[in-house]
Amino acid sequence: MGNRVAIIGIGQTHFKSKRPDVNIPEMINEAVRAALADAEMEIKGIEAVFTGNMETFEGVCHPDHWMAVESGAFGRPGMKVGAAGTTGATVVDEAFHMVAAGVCDTALAIGYQKHDQGNATGALTTCCTPVWGAGFAVGAMQEFAKQALTYMERTGAREEHAAMVRLKADYGACRNPYAHLRLGLSSIDEILQSAYLVWPLRILDFCPQSNGACALILASEHVANRLSNKPVWIADMITVHQTQFRAGIYEDLTGRDPYSQEVAAARLYKRNGITDVRRDIDLAEIYEPSNWQEMTTYEHLYFCEKGEGWKMVEKHMTDIEGEFPVNCSGGVIATNAIGATPTVRIAEAALQIRGDAGERQATRDIKTALATALGSTNWTILTLLRRSL
Amino acid sequence: MTDNAEELIHVEYTQPWRYRWSTGKYIGKAYAETKRNKRLMGNRCSKCQEIVWPPEPVCPRCKVPTGEKWVELGDTGTVLQYTYQVMPMWDPHVGRARAHPHPSANIRMDSGCHIMHRLEETDPEKLKKVKRVKAVWKEEGRQGGMDDILYFRAIDG
Amino acid sequence: MEGWTIEQLEGKDVFVIEGQVAIPNNYSAGIVGSRFLVELRDNCRIMGIRCPKCDRCYVPPKSTCMECFGQLTEFVEVGKSGTLLTFTVDHHTTPVQTASPPNVYGIIKLDGADTGLLHLIGEVDGKAVKSGMRLEAVFNEERRGSILDIKYFRPAEAG
């Protein structure tokens, strides 16, 4: 491992379905200013800047060119990063590596998406080439729908369990002023009555398309200790890639290849001495574009035995007040500005460690937290955060 | 300075991006076989002996050249997963929103390969019982590729 | 398949698929950009934004100062005339051009601005255009809140 790195500034926009009052650079600038204010820093204290989004979603080629001033990248090193759904964590990973390597003492990582400028399903369908797959693909939703069906058939989970996940997410979102969908749902019946999008996924089972940005300021140990009285340490970050499965995008139906989240989690736990996940980690912020995905992710990350993710939900173990809180922020089902989403996962996990999560603060004390990111070709980035190293 | 200070300008546009994609010679072989012979053909890895589908020059697991040992996938298989669209969604290749009438499915072919295709059955209740399926090929107008199969039809046993 | 064509290369088992991807997009100019465009459309005025700290005027206006990262709010009207900083003559045709070639593209520093504005130069032969020449904006009769509400810049009368 390299030098120790801490998060010393956290900023995010209020996520919304429409932002006609700003262009992309202005939207990013809101998050950058918020992160600088949080760190009590000025932009001149930042040495490098990393930005990223799902680039085709806004129909703009090289959006980083337009926002060099507003992102703070003007006159500084850094780069734009593109890694599909994990982009928002990849920008943090890049900044983490730069600071850990001693190349710079401070770095700014920005994930963003302005969904109201495009059509995400249309853009995502172009992931399939015309040679192979196009004409069969309807974006990510179809694969999450198939995953939901398989999960029900294999584990005995029912639609009610997915609805319980959705209700939990809304409970968190309603306590998170930055969340996009804050519906005030009161029962699972409301969710079970919402219309089907792609069977068996309902409108309320799937994430919205949000606009917003999230910025994190990372610093080396001596700078963090000098500038911040509550640094959150990045204990580890891990990336695992995977090829497209021949069957099942979010799970390998051939039963041969372990899923990238499982590989990443096993390696991360091993090299950080985590032997009992729910004892050694206090909270998780996971990337779950659908409520079904949340239950399978519990299993992929070894929060429970295989096939038992829905039981954790049924027992309310992952509620804000629960013994192992997951997505107190309302998660991705409530807010999904894709390029920003993994950055928000890390930001929210860090806020929980600082005790600065306001009404969405977990009941138990959070010293160690895990944040996940998930990309289109099944690659995974995990981030392990600690209050002290 | 102006009465319209609060007006927000917003521009809508659709800018078509032209493409010319080549299949390359491995997927090209698969295209030629569907077009000429109504056959799904994959290539077998020289090391692990698995069928690679869609055919590729390198085995994704062994990372060795697969070569050109061509194998038929056959026409029959078992449905593992399926879903159907209820809401129309944007299809960038046709430039409009649509809901495809036939359900999408992941199918395990009897040869062991997994493919994504569509099912003939559209009734949600009857779909639940569809397990064993067989490819229904276009008799006329095959151009190469997976669209030479119309859909998969439910069969007994 | 609807939306594309498939062609087999002669004598080979290789195919080429031709078509297009079309996704509906849109662009929000935001509060600062909208102010610029609305002034062009309604009042034929070209607005810049000034950083009081750096004494620098940006045209088109932007919300953050390049130099001090300050948030900018002070709109100022700049001149409809300016000086040509540099230019090029474009002779080839692409599907995304708004005017047919040859087009003269110039970067113009308007009077009162500290930045260059990219626009078309008209009413002059490409061979007669010179860096440093004085230009003035010609507005379209029908304007819709676009940078093309300025039809082009033409050589200004002497004086």
XYZ file of C-alpha atoms in Angstrom:
705
model
C 0.000 0.000 0.000
C 0.982 3.599 -0.598
C 0.476 6.669 1.552
C -2.638 6.987 3.665
C -5.501 8.902 2.044
C -8.539 10.524 3.623
C -11.740 12.115 2.402
C -11.761 15.655 3.811
C -14.493 17.305 1.742
C -17.923 16.075 0.649
C -20.347 17.965 -1.601
C -23.436 17.006 -3.532
C -26.228 18.772 -5.374
C -29.885 18.300 -4.604
C -30.860 15.597 -7.082
C -33.872 16.355 -9.264
C -35.615 15.104 -12.394
C -35.169 18.433 -14.240
C -32.437 21.073 -13.998
C -33.153 23.571 -16.808
C -31.638 26.328 -14.655
C -28.088 25.016 -15.127
C -25.916 23.555 -17.844
C -23.582 20.650 -17.036
C -20.603 22.800 -15.902
C -22.804 24.911 -13.624
C -24.381 21.824 -12.086
C -20.954 20.339 -11.328
C -19.809 23.628 -9.906
C -22.515 23.430 -7.224
C -21.060 20.149 -5.942
C -17.465 21.422 -6.146
C -18.305 24.549 -4.135
C -20.154 22.423 -1.581
C -17.152 20.097 -1.183
C -14.750 23.041 -0.834
C -17.025 24.633 1.765
C -17.259 21.338 3.639
C -13.450 21.078 3.700
C -13.086 24.803 4.441
C -10.736 25.038 1.472
C -10.344 27.174 -1.618
C -9.898 25.805 -5.124
C -6.238 26.820 -5.112
C -5.684 24.133 -2.488
C -6.664 21.425 -4.996
C -3.803 19.869 -6.952
C -5.578 17.530 -9.395
C -9.130 17.044 -10.667
C -10.865 13.898 -11.962
C -14.305 13.959 -13.579
C -16.578 11.331 -15.038
C -20.075 10.527 -16.304
C -21.856 8.185 -18.697
C -20.732 10.253 -21.624
C -23.235 9.366 -24.343
C -26.186 10.032 -22.051
C -26.142 13.805 -22.623
C -25.227 13.532 -26.303
C -22.105 15.651 -25.755
C -18.672 14.503 -26.873
C -15.934 15.304 -24.355
C -18.082 17.230 -21.859
C -14.965 17.778 -19.733
C -13.819 20.404 -22.257
C -16.819 22.546 -21.438
C -16.374 22.454 -17.708
C -12.646 22.834 -17.053
C -13.244 26.128 -15.252
C -16.302 25.051 -13.259
C -14.815 21.697 -12.207
C -11.582 23.346 -11.098
C -9.576 21.383 -13.689
C -8.408 24.522 -15.500
C -4.620 24.709 -15.186
C -4.399 21.490 -13.182
C -3.586 17.863 -13.937
C -6.263 15.225 -13.936
C -8.467 13.518 -16.450
C -11.905 12.480 -17.474
C -12.712 8.881 -16.643
C -15.287 6.651 -18.295
C -16.112 3.244 -16.819
C -19.869 2.952 -17.353
C -21.834 2.525 -14.127
C -18.753 2.490 -11.927
C -17.435 5.815 -13.261
C -18.382 7.693 -10.115
C -16.178 5.353 -8.065
C -13.460 5.188 -10.713
C -12.927 8.957 -10.402
C -12.414 8.496 -6.664
C -10.125 5.526 -7.332
C -8.003 7.654 -9.687
C -7.740 10.433 -7.110
C -6.989 7.853 -4.399
C -4.149 6.347 -6.455
C -2.633 9.761 -7.184
C -2.594 10.769 -3.532
C -1.569 7.312 -2.293
C 1.314 7.321 -4.772
C 2.491 10.676 -3.492
C 2.007 12.395 -6.860
C -0.131 15.026 -5.164
C -1.385 15.870 -1.682
C -4.940 16.842 -2.603
C -7.256 15.721 -5.369
C -10.858 16.407 -6.308
C -13.091 13.643 -7.709
C -16.388 14.551 -9.383
C -19.100 12.228 -10.652
C -22.095 13.713 -12.430
C -24.994 13.096 -14.774
C -27.516 15.403 -16.397
C -30.138 12.902 -17.425
C -32.633 15.509 -18.558
C -30.401 16.137 -21.579
C -30.863 12.700 -23.103
C -32.477 9.298 -23.067
C -30.671 6.793 -20.860
C -32.404 3.654 -22.122
C -31.751 4.634 -25.721
C -28.122 5.440 -25.010
C -27.578 2.263 -22.997
C -29.037 0.137 -25.779
C -26.138 1.271 -27.951
C -23.834 -0.700 -25.626
C -24.914 -3.628 -27.781
C -23.296 -3.449 -31.179
C -25.470 -3.671 -34.262
C -23.514 -6.842 -35.037
C -24.470 -8.537 -31.817
C -27.234 -7.905 -29.335
C -28.874 -4.754 -30.667
C -32.507 -5.469 -31.391
C -32.587 -7.789 -28.394
C -31.618 -5.211 -25.800
C -33.845 -2.705 -24.013
C -31.236 -1.234 -21.710
C -30.495 -2.429 -18.210
C -34.083 -2.818 -17.070
C -34.679 -6.004 -19.015
C -31.722 -7.718 -17.372
C -32.766 -6.566 -13.895
C -36.223 -7.959 -14.662
C -34.819 -11.360 -15.616
C -32.668 -11.304 -12.489
C -35.776 -10.646 -10.389
C -37.550 -13.636 -11.910
C -34.580 -15.939 -11.285
C -34.234 -14.673 -7.727
C -37.870 -15.477 -6.956
C -37.637 -18.927 -8.527
C -34.414 -19.845 -6.734
C -34.845 -18.408 -3.268
C -38.527 -18.264 -2.471
C -38.472 -14.459 -2.263
C -41.726 -12.815 -3.287
C -42.672 -9.467 -4.778
C -43.543 -8.376 -1.230
C -39.879 -8.566 -0.283
C -38.850 -6.294 -3.140
C -41.578 -3.920 -2.027
C -40.151 -3.951 1.504
C -36.776 -2.901 0.091
C -38.506 -0.076 -1.770
C -40.322 1.058 1.356
C -37.038 1.056 3.308
C -35.394 3.118 0.552
C -38.173 5.695 0.639
C -37.910 5.936 4.413
C -34.251 6.886 4.008
C -34.841 9.170 1.018
C -37.482 11.124 2.927
C -34.813 11.807 5.570
C -32.196 12.768 2.983
C -32.592 16.342 1.671
C -30.443 15.526 -1.390
C -32.490 12.496 -2.520
C -34.542 12.708 -5.710
C -37.675 10.589 -5.150
C -39.074 11.309 -1.703
C -42.466 9.735 -2.042
C -43.656 9.327 1.542
C -44.758 5.732 0.919
C -46.592 4.239 3.843
C -47.145 0.600 2.899
C -45.892 -2.083 0.531
C -49.345 -2.161 -1.065
C -48.654 1.163 -2.761
C -45.572 -0.376 -4.372
C -47.299 -3.609 -5.344
C -50.011 -1.605 -7.097
C -47.617 0.401 -9.297
C -47.604 -0.453 -13.013
C -45.239 -2.952 -14.612
C -42.426 -1.511 -16.741
C -40.699 -4.712 -17.791
C -42.316 -7.686 -16.080
C -41.838 -8.408 -13.160
C -40.270 -4.969 -12.560
C -42.673 -2.210 -11.616
C -42.167 1.526 -11.948
C -41.475 1.757 -8.206
C -39.067 -1.191 -8.382
C -36.658 0.739 -10.551
C -34.500 3.831 -10.087
C -35.411 7.235 -11.500
C -33.267 9.283 -13.898
C -31.839 12.059 -11.761
C -29.731 15.129 -12.426
C -26.900 15.994 -10.138
C -23.249 15.811 -9.161
C -21.160 14.704 -6.221
C -17.634 15.873 -5.404
C -15.115 14.485 -2.923
C -11.834 16.032 -1.823
C -9.091 13.542 -0.998
C -5.937 14.410 0.904
C -2.709 12.781 1.996
C -2.265 11.967 5.679
C -0.276 15.044 6.701
C -2.579 17.419 4.796
C -5.699 15.684 6.087
C -4.507 15.890 9.679
C -3.654 19.571 9.233
C -6.865 20.651 7.418
C -9.574 18.384 8.776
C -10.816 17.535 12.239
C -12.898 14.624 10.921
C -11.095 12.889 8.064
C -12.596 9.636 6.809
C -9.849 7.230 5.779
C -9.965 5.198 2.602
C -8.719 1.875 3.943
C -8.877 0.184 0.551
C -10.352 0.313 -2.934
C -10.597 -2.646 -5.280
C -11.675 -3.013 -8.903
C -12.576 -6.331 -10.520
C -13.471 -6.596 -14.186
C -15.460 -9.287 -15.862
C -16.339 -10.220 -19.404
C -19.967 -10.247 -20.481
C -21.500 -13.457 -19.225
C -22.854 -15.747 -21.871
C -26.060 -15.954 -19.871
C -27.390 -13.486 -17.373
C -25.844 -10.052 -17.207
C -26.037 -9.586 -13.445
C -25.452 -13.186 -12.528
C -23.784 -16.068 -14.296
C -26.484 -18.593 -15.077
C -23.917 -21.061 -16.335
C -22.869 -21.444 -12.710
C -19.226 -21.465 -13.763
C -17.918 -17.949 -13.242
C -18.105 -16.135 -9.902
C -19.661 -12.712 -10.108
C -17.262 -9.732 -10.008
C -18.847 -8.470 -6.761
C -18.119 -11.798 -5.081
C -14.521 -11.844 -6.306
C -13.966 -8.227 -5.274
C -15.566 -8.682 -1.849
C -13.601 -11.845 -1.053
C -10.294 -10.156 -1.957
C -11.119 -6.936 -0.121
C -12.147 -8.756 3.057
C -9.066 -10.982 2.975
C -6.557 -8.187 2.644
C -8.264 -6.084 5.317
C -8.657 -8.815 7.898
C -12.437 -8.953 7.662
C -13.561 -12.428 8.645
C -17.119 -11.791 9.852
C -18.601 -9.192 7.536
C -21.497 -8.046 9.720
C -19.249 -7.835 12.774
C -16.284 -6.130 11.100
C -18.250 -3.704 8.925
C -20.933 -1.457 10.402
C -22.830 -0.147 7.374
C -22.992 -0.360 3.583
C -24.030 1.935 0.761
C -24.614 -0.323 -2.228
C -25.387 0.225 -5.904
C -28.882 -1.185 -6.425
C -30.689 0.268 -9.460
C -33.570 -2.098 -8.689
C -34.842 -3.238 -5.307
C -34.315 -6.853 -6.379
C -30.649 -6.056 -6.967
C -30.328 -5.014 -3.318
C -31.193 -8.507 -2.080
C -28.827 -10.309 -4.476
C -26.085 -7.820 -3.615
C -26.356 -8.738 0.102
C -25.523 -12.268 -0.973
C -22.747 -11.334 -3.395
C -21.065 -9.278 -0.673
C -21.381 -12.106 1.874
C -23.665 -10.143 4.207
C -25.623 -13.421 4.471
C -25.777 -16.930 3.050
C -26.735 -17.437 -0.606
C -30.477 -17.217 -1.159
C -31.117 -15.447 2.141
C -30.877 -11.764 1.232
C -34.651 -11.405 1.395
C -34.630 -12.721 4.963
C -32.400 -9.827 6.059
C -35.018 -7.493 4.604
C -37.876 -9.350 6.251
C -36.137 -9.046 9.635
C -35.480 -5.309 9.097
C -31.777 -5.922 9.756
C -30.731 -3.355 7.134
C -33.031 -0.503 8.225
C -31.590 2.801 9.489
C -32.317 1.531 13.019
C -31.147 -2.005 12.178
C -28.072 -3.937 13.249
C -26.489 -3.680 9.772
C -27.872 -0.577 8.018
C -27.757 -0.539 4.208
C -28.498 2.530 2.074
C -29.725 4.872 4.798
C -29.559 7.550 2.099
C -32.442 6.017 0.175
C -29.973 4.464 -2.207
C -30.029 4.267 -5.966
C -33.726 3.343 -6.205
C -34.497 6.829 -4.893
C -31.736 8.741 -6.699
C -29.785 7.761 -9.782
C -27.687 10.310 -11.616
C -25.608 7.416 -12.920
C -22.185 9.066 -13.210
C -22.613 10.524 -9.725
C -24.215 7.478 -8.112
C -21.084 5.577 -6.981
C -19.544 8.846 -5.750
C -22.690 9.419 -3.696
C -22.370 5.909 -2.237
C -18.864 6.757 -0.968
C -19.974 10.232 0.152
C -22.939 8.884 2.107
C -20.859 6.150 3.733
C -18.295 8.792 4.751
C -21.008 11.074 6.176
C -22.235 8.159 8.283
C -18.723 7.623 9.671
C -18.433 11.337 10.455
C -21.854 11.283 12.106
C -22.959 14.043 9.738
C -25.821 12.239 8.004
C -28.524 14.221 9.789
C -31.930 12.579 9.962
C -30.662 9.619 7.920
C -27.835 8.894 10.382
C -27.808 5.217 11.346
C -28.800 4.480 14.913
C -25.673 2.464 15.684
C -22.217 4.034 15.721
C -20.541 3.667 12.311
C -16.774 3.210 12.375
C -16.299 1.124 9.230
C -18.377 1.302 6.053
C -18.425 -0.314 2.626
C -19.482 1.433 -0.615
C -20.056 -0.400 -3.886
C -20.238 0.447 -7.567
C -21.481 -1.695 -10.424
C -20.760 -1.251 -14.132
C -22.478 -2.411 -17.258
C -20.129 -5.269 -18.082
C -20.292 -6.536 -14.543
C -17.298 -4.828 -13.153
C -17.214 -3.828 -9.565
C -15.448 -1.258 -7.423
C -15.581 -1.568 -3.652
C -14.438 1.122 -1.231
C -13.711 0.419 2.427
C -13.852 3.480 4.698
C -12.763 3.770 8.317
C -12.921 6.430 11.014
C -9.371 5.547 11.996
C -6.706 3.366 10.445
C -32.024 44.535 -17.485
C -34.758 42.597 -19.178
C -38.255 41.447 -18.323
C -37.298 37.979 -19.488
C -34.484 37.452 -17.014
C -36.103 34.283 -15.648
C -36.835 32.666 -19.024
C -34.767 29.504 -19.478
C -33.614 28.551 -22.959
C -33.814 24.899 -23.788
C -32.955 23.292 -27.143
C -34.179 19.880 -28.270
C -32.450 17.970 -31.028
C -31.902 14.479 -32.388
C -28.635 14.115 -34.198
C -28.363 10.775 -36.020
C -24.964 9.107 -35.808
C -24.216 6.941 -38.863
C -22.316 3.690 -38.399
C -20.857 0.879 -40.500
C -20.018 -2.104 -38.333
C -18.109 -5.116 -39.586
C -18.800 -8.552 -38.145
C -15.183 -9.604 -38.544
C -14.497 -13.145 -39.653
C -15.622 -15.110 -36.579
C -19.085 -13.604 -36.157
C -19.136 -13.360 -39.967
C -18.918 -17.151 -40.095
C -21.896 -17.387 -37.721
C -23.841 -14.933 -39.877
C -23.042 -16.910 -43.042
C -24.218 -20.159 -41.435
C -27.554 -18.711 -40.307
C -28.093 -17.195 -43.745
C -27.100 -20.195 -45.868
C -27.888 -23.178 -43.692
C -30.208 -22.084 -40.861
C -27.569 -23.228 -38.372
C -26.170 -21.641 -35.215
C -22.415 -22.250 -35.215
C -19.899 -21.507 -32.481
C -16.192 -22.312 -32.257
C -14.645 -24.664 -29.738
C -11.769 -23.591 -27.517
C -8.722 -25.727 -28.255
C -7.821 -25.806 -24.531
C -10.996 -26.122 -22.421
C -13.079 -27.595 -25.250
C -16.011 -25.279 -24.387
C -18.065 -23.857 -27.244
C -17.488 -20.108 -27.492
C -20.673 -18.237 -28.322
C -20.873 -15.830 -30.003
C -17.765 -17.110 -31.782
C -14.604 -15.233 -30.895
C -10.909 -15.460 -31.774
C -9.932 -15.820 -28.087
C -11.475 -18.020 -25.388
C -12.670 -15.641 -22.626
C -11.689 -18.075 -19.874
C -8.429 -19.620 -21.157
C -7.177 -16.521 -23.053
C -5.849 -18.733 -25.844
C -6.671 -18.538 -29.583
C -9.831 -20.544 -30.194
C -9.087 -21.447 -33.804
C -11.732 -22.629 -36.224
C -13.145 -25.853 -34.894
C -16.751 -25.075 -35.757
C -19.562 -26.736 -33.829
C -23.345 -26.652 -34.232
C -25.355 -25.330 -31.296
C -28.550 -27.063 -32.428
C -32.070 -25.649 -32.422
C -33.458 -26.793 -29.068
C -32.962 -25.533 -25.553
C -34.472 -24.607 -22.188
C -35.653 -21.188 -21.061
C -33.734 -19.975 -17.995
C -35.028 -16.433 -17.690
C -37.502 -14.282 -19.552
C -39.143 -10.903 -19.360
C -41.511 -8.859 -21.487
C -41.852 -5.155 -21.998
C -44.976 -3.417 -20.819
C -43.892 0.196 -21.355
C -42.498 1.294 -24.744
C -38.857 2.368 -24.592
C -36.611 4.269 -26.951
C -34.971 2.139 -29.625
C -32.114 4.245 -31.029
C -31.674 1.982 -34.053
C -35.186 2.661 -35.304
C -35.357 6.175 -33.832
C -38.572 5.845 -31.835
C -40.024 4.363 -28.671
C -41.503 0.902 -28.972
C -42.325 -2.154 -26.896
C -41.184 -5.303 -28.663
C -44.166 -7.698 -28.825
C -42.123 -10.842 -28.165
C -40.653 -11.575 -24.717
C -36.873 -11.593 -24.330
C -35.328 -14.774 -22.912
C -32.035 -16.311 -21.885
C -32.001 -19.848 -23.272
C -29.631 -22.716 -22.464
C -29.180 -24.653 -25.682
C -28.893 -28.427 -25.404
C -25.312 -28.069 -26.639
C -24.535 -26.155 -23.429
C -24.367 -22.648 -24.935
C -26.462 -19.792 -23.615
C -28.129 -17.391 -26.015
C -30.407 -14.393 -25.725
C -33.405 -14.392 -28.049
C -37.168 -13.951 -28.139
C -40.107 -16.230 -27.434
C -43.104 -16.790 -29.701
C -45.538 -17.003 -26.783
C -46.847 -13.598 -25.698
C -49.530 -14.575 -23.179
C -48.173 -13.809 -19.664
C -49.874 -16.835 -18.071
C -48.846 -19.336 -20.756
C -45.289 -17.935 -20.648
C -44.881 -19.207 -17.103
C -45.088 -22.781 -18.401
C -42.716 -22.333 -21.361
C -39.560 -24.347 -20.646
C -38.458 -26.405 -23.663
C -38.146 -24.404 -26.891
C -37.022 -24.759 -30.520
C -35.821 -22.123 -32.969
C -38.231 -21.045 -35.712
C -36.167 -19.927 -38.676
C -37.158 -17.448 -41.361
C -37.782 -19.385 -44.554
C -37.381 -16.284 -46.743
C -35.197 -13.197 -46.573
C -32.438 -14.421 -44.252
C -29.652 -11.833 -44.202
C -27.275 -13.291 -41.626
C -27.367 -12.980 -37.850
C -29.710 -13.773 -35.000
C -32.658 -12.124 -36.725
C -32.689 -15.065 -39.139
C -34.453 -16.816 -36.250
C -37.930 -15.333 -35.801
C -38.285 -16.545 -32.218
C -38.256 -19.715 -30.122
C -41.408 -21.842 -29.983
C -42.510 -23.959 -27.023
C -42.177 -27.716 -27.602
C -42.989 -30.809 -25.550
C -40.255 -32.558 -23.566
C -34.184 -5.993 -39.085
C -35.830 -2.610 -38.999
C -33.400 0.291 -38.847
C -30.352 -1.144 -40.572
C -29.104 -3.019 -43.620
C -26.803 -6.038 -43.755
C -24.432 -6.570 -46.669
C -22.206 -9.604 -47.230
C -18.768 -8.826 -48.638
C -18.365 -10.535 -51.993
C -16.790 -13.971 -51.742
C -16.276 -13.713 -47.987
C -18.070 -14.770 -44.816
C -17.886 -11.220 -43.512
C -20.846 -8.891 -43.233
C -21.182 -5.126 -42.836
C -24.124 -3.648 -40.996
C -25.057 -0.099 -41.837
C -27.507 2.111 -40.032
C -27.731 4.935 -37.594
C -28.247 5.616 -33.926
C -30.686 8.406 -33.137
C -31.297 9.465 -29.545
C -33.353 12.498 -28.539
C -31.145 14.979 -26.693
C -31.589 18.479 -25.416
C -29.512 21.243 -23.951
C -30.282 23.565 -21.063
C -28.529 26.905 -21.386
C -28.991 27.557 -17.662
C -29.738 30.903 -16.036
C -26.583 32.704 -17.207
C -26.632 31.331 -20.766
C -30.355 31.973 -21.090
C -29.892 35.622 -20.164
C -27.355 35.979 -22.998
C -29.650 34.294 -25.540
C -32.805 36.132 -24.490
C -31.033 39.500 -24.814
C -29.837 38.544 -28.294
C -33.336 37.517 -29.317
C -35.407 40.319 -27.774
C -33.083 43.319 -27.761
C -30.223 42.551 -30.211
C -27.860 43.154 -27.312
C -24.705 41.163 -26.678
C -24.175 40.548 -22.982
C -21.023 39.686 -21.149
C -20.428 38.956 -17.505
C -17.764 40.687 -15.456
C -15.571 39.519 -12.629
C -15.151 42.577 -10.383
C -12.139 41.036 -8.655
C -10.144 40.213 -11.794
C -11.685 43.009 -13.912
C -12.331 40.565 -16.712
C -15.394 40.414 -18.990
C -16.493 37.048 -20.442
C -18.479 36.786 -23.708
C -20.469 34.584 -23.867
C -21.070 34.920 -20.144
C -20.170 32.087 -17.780
C -20.969 31.582 -14.143
C -17.444 30.990 -12.805
C -14.340 33.146 -13.259
C -11.452 31.349 -14.958
C -8.898 33.156 -12.855
C -10.285 33.385 -9.318
C -13.075 30.719 -9.353
C -15.458 33.456 -8.148
C -19.170 33.161 -8.847
C -20.150 35.775 -11.444
C -23.395 37.751 -11.492
C -22.552 41.157 -12.966
C -23.973 41.272 -16.494
C -22.694 44.060 -18.771
C -23.556 44.936 -22.328
C -20.585 44.801 -24.705
C -20.200 46.328 -28.160
C -21.780 44.939 -31.311
C -18.444 45.648 -32.995
C -15.048 44.183 -32.318
C -11.659 43.138 -33.611
C -10.923 39.909 -35.466
C -8.299 37.939 -33.531
C -7.915 35.005 -35.923
C -9.894 33.183 -38.608
C -10.050 30.257 -41.020
C -11.822 29.576 -44.311
C -13.601 26.222 -44.356
C -14.192 24.726 -47.806
C -15.466 21.248 -47.079
C -18.981 20.075 -46.373
C -20.077 18.095 -43.305
C -23.622 17.155 -42.281
C -23.511 19.272 -39.116
C -22.665 22.655 -40.668
C -25.292 25.342 -40.341
C -24.265 27.170 -43.551
C -22.975 25.909 -46.894
C -19.249 26.288 -47.628
C -17.060 28.144 -48.083
C -17.481 29.530 -44.550
C -15.220 32.017 -42.856
C -15.019 31.329 -39.130
C -13.469 33.981 -36.938
C -12.726 34.622 -33.291
C -13.832 38.141 -32.485
C -12.970 40.214 -29.429
C -15.945 42.485 -28.988
C -15.408 45.990 -27.654
C -15.510 45.766 -23.869
C -14.929 41.994 -23.771
C -11.777 40.219 -22.632
C -12.492 36.942 -24.423
C -12.934 35.892 -28.043
C -16.293 34.869 -29.526
C -16.445 32.266 -32.300
C -18.747 33.202 -35.180
C -19.205 33.371 -38.953
C -17.874 36.235 -41.027
C -19.993 37.372 -43.962
C -20.311 39.932 -46.744
C -16.617 39.579 -47.514
C -14.454 37.328 -49.683
C -12.311 34.921 -47.647
C -9.167 36.278 -49.354
C -9.880 39.802 -48.107
C -10.230 38.811 -44.432
C -7.321 39.900 -42.228
C -6.614 39.411 -38.542
C -7.004 42.711 -36.748
C -9.797 43.967 -38.989
C -12.854 45.624 -37.459
C -16.148 43.692 -37.643
C -19.761 44.362 -36.669
C -22.656 42.041 -35.867
C -25.537 41.579 -38.332
C -28.687 40.290 -36.623
C -31.290 38.052 -38.216
C -34.777 39.476 -38.726
C -36.317 36.417 -37.106
C -34.593 35.489 -33.871
C -35.220 32.451 -31.674
C -32.780 32.642 -28.766
C -29.717 31.136 -30.425
C -26.138 32.222 -31.078
C -27.243 32.218 -34.733
C -29.585 35.133 -33.969
C -26.405 36.925 -34.964
C -26.379 36.079 -38.682
C -22.665 36.807 -38.959
C -20.101 39.562 -38.447
C -19.221 41.779 -41.428
C -16.438 44.321 -42.007
C -17.313 47.488 -40.110
C -17.402 50.906 -41.719
C -14.172 52.774 -41.123
C -14.194 54.928 -37.997
